[in-house]
PDB file of C-alpha atoms in Angstrom:
ATOM      1  CA  MET K   1       0.007  -0.014  -0.004  1.00  0.00           C
ATOM      2  CA  SER K   2       1.459   3.330  -1.018  1.00  0.00           C
ATOM      3  CA  PRO K   3       1.715   6.201   1.546  1.00  0.00           C
ATOM      4  CA  GLU K   4      -0.876   8.232  -0.319  1.00  0.00           C
ATOM      5  CA  GLU K   5      -3.375   5.306  -0.169  1.00  0.00           C
ATOM      6  CA  LYS K   6      -2.700   4.878   3.527  1.00  0.00           C
ATOM      7  CA  VAL K   7      -3.316   8.628   4.159  1.00  0.00           C
ATOM      8  CA  LEU K   8      -6.548   8.466   2.186  1.00  0.00           C
ATOM      9  CA  LEU K   9      -7.651   5.314   4.081  1.00  0.00           C
ATOM     10  CA  GLU K  10      -6.930   6.892   7.485  1.00  0.00           C
ATOM     11  CA  ARG K  11      -8.811  10.068   6.445  1.00  0.00           C
ATOM     12  CA  THR K  12     -11.737   7.964   5.297  1.00  0.00           C
ATOM     13  CA  LEU K  13     -11.764   6.086   8.583  1.00  0.00           C
ATOM     14  CA  LYS K  14     -11.670   9.337  10.586  1.00  0.00           C
ATOM     15  CA  LEU K  15     -14.547  10.800   8.550  1.00  0.00           C
ATOM     16  CA  SER K  16     -16.669   7.635   8.901  1.00  0.00           C
ATOM     17  CA  GLU K  17     -16.073   7.640  12.688  1.00  0.00           C
ATOM     18  CA  GLU K  18     -17.217  11.246  12.881  1.00  0.00           C
ATOM     19  CA  ASN K  19     -20.182  10.466  10.727  1.00  0.00           C
ATOM     20  CA  ASN K  20     -21.092   7.555  12.990  1.00  0.00           C
ATOM     21  CA  GLN K  21     -20.977   9.796  16.066  1.00  0.00           C
ATOM     22  CA  ILE K  22     -23.227  12.375  14.351  1.00  0.00           C
ATOM     23  CA  LEU K  23     -25.692   9.638  13.314  1.00  0.00           C
ATOM     24  CA  ARG K  24     -25.856   8.233  16.857  1.00  0.00           C
ATOM     25  CA  LYS K  25     -26.615  11.689  18.218  1.00  0.00           C
ATOM     26  CA  MET K  26     -29.349  12.149  15.667  1.00  0.00           C
ATOM     27  CA  GLN K  27     -30.831   8.734  16.514  1.00  0.00           C
ATOM     28  CA  ARG K  28     -30.772   9.599  20.262  1.00  0.00           C
ATOM     29  CA  ALA K  29     -32.502  12.874  19.620  1.00  0.00           C
ATOM     30  CA  ALA K  30     -35.115  11.105  17.444  1.00  0.00           C
ATOM     31  CA  ARG K  31     -35.800   8.634  20.280  1.00  0.00           C
ATOM     32  CA  TRP K  32     -36.273  11.427  22.786  1.00  0.00           C
ATOM     33  CA  ALA K  33     -38.544  13.291  20.400  1.00  0.00           C
ATOM     34  CA  ILE K  34     -40.723  10.193  20.115  1.00  0.00           C
ATOM     35  CA  LEU K  35     -40.773   9.694  23.871  1.00  0.00           C
ATOM     36  CA  TRP K  36     -41.712  13.305  24.553  1.00  0.00           C
ATOM     37  CA  GLY K  37     -44.389  13.077  21.851  1.00  0.00           C
ATOM     38  CA  PHE K  38     -46.020  10.169  23.734  1.00  0.00           C
ATOM     39  CA  ILE K  39     -45.767  11.992  27.015  1.00  0.00           C
ATOM     40  CA  LYS K  40     -47.412  15.052  25.603  1.00  0.00           C
ATOM     41  CA  VAL K  41     -50.251  13.051  24.132  1.00  0.00           C
ATOM     42  CA  ALA K  42     -50.697  11.245  27.494  1.00  0.00           C
ATOM     43  CA  ILE K  43     -50.784  14.569  29.361  1.00  0.00           C
ATOM     44  CA  ILE K  44     -53.673  15.658  27.081  1.00  0.00           C
ATOM     45  CA  VAL K  45     -55.584  12.340  26.734  1.00  0.00           C
ATOM     46  CA  VAL K  46     -55.406  10.986  30.300  1.00  0.00           C
ATOM     47  CA  PRO K  47     -57.150  13.991  31.962  1.00  0.00           C
ATOM     48  CA  LEU K  48     -59.818  13.975  29.284  1.00  0.00           C
ATOM     49  CA  VAL K  49     -60.563  10.279  29.870  1.00  0.00           C
ATOM     50  CA  VAL K  50     -60.547  10.563  33.607  1.00  0.00           C
ATOM     51  CA  GLY K  51     -62.703  13.674  33.441  1.00  0.00           C
ATOM     52  CA  TYR K  52     -65.210  11.899  31.231  1.00  0.00           C
ATOM     53  CA  LEU K  53     -65.327   8.839  33.476  1.00  0.00           C
ATOM     54  CA  TYR K  54     -65.801  11.101  36.508  1.00  0.00           C
ATOM     55  CA  LEU K  55     -68.452  13.332  34.931  1.00  0.00           C
ATOM     56  CA  GLU K  56     -70.349  10.659  32.973  1.00  0.00           C
ATOM     57  CA  PRO K  57     -72.997   9.975  35.606  1.00  0.00           C
ATOM     58  CA  TYR K  58     -73.674  13.686  36.024  1.00  0.00           C
ATOM     59  CA  LEU K  59     -73.854  14.209  32.246  1.00  0.00           C
ATOM     60  CA  GLY K  60     -76.221  11.281  31.894  1.00  0.00           C
ATOM     61  CA  GLN K  61     -78.480  12.720  34.621  1.00  0.00           C
ATOM     62  CA  ALA K  62     -78.386  16.150  32.959  1.00  0.00           C
ATOM     63  CA  MET K  63     -79.312  14.601  29.642  1.00  0.00           C
ATOM     64  CA  ASN K  64     -82.238  12.767  31.236  1.00  0.00           C
ATOM     65  CA  ASN K  65     -83.436  16.007  32.789  1.00  0.00           C
ATOM     66  CA  PHE K  66     -83.085  17.776  29.436  1.00  0.00           C
ATOM     67  CA  ASN K  67     -85.045  15.031  27.653  1.00  0.00           C
ATOM     68  CA  ASP K  68     -87.785  15.194  30.384  1.00  0.00           C
ATOM     69  CA  ILE K  69     -88.133  18.986  29.952  1.00  0.00           C
ATOM     70  CA  LYS K  70     -88.188  18.593  26.161  1.00  0.00           C
ATOM     71  CA  ALA K  71     -90.913  15.913  26.434  1.00  0.00           C
ATOM     72  CA  PHE K  72     -92.954  18.138  28.794  1.00  0.00           C
ATOM     73  CA  LEU K  73     -92.627  21.131  26.470  1.00  0.00           C
ATOM     74  CA  ASN K  74     -93.670  18.999  23.445  1.00  0.00           C
ATOM     75  CA  SER K  75     -96.673  17.634  25.299  1.00  0.00           C
ATOM     76  CA  THR K  76     -97.886  21.105  26.262  1.00  0.00           C
ATOM     77  CA  ILE K  77     -97.612  22.513  22.742  1.00  0.00           C
TER      78      ILE K  77
END
C-alpha cells in the first residue's frame, strides 16, 4: 500500500467515525422526540378520559333532565 493510499484510508476512517458519532446523536435525539411526543399526548388524553369517566353519571343525569323537559314542552304544545 502506498503512503498516499494509507493517508486516504486513514482520512476515510476518521470521517466515517465522525459520521457515525453524528448519526448516533441524531438517533438519540429522534428517540427522545418520540418519547416526549407520547408523554405530551398522554398529558392531554389521560385527563380527558378521567374527566369523562368522573363526569359521565352527572352528564347522563343532565341529559335525562333535558329530555324530560323537552318531552314536557312537546306535550304542552
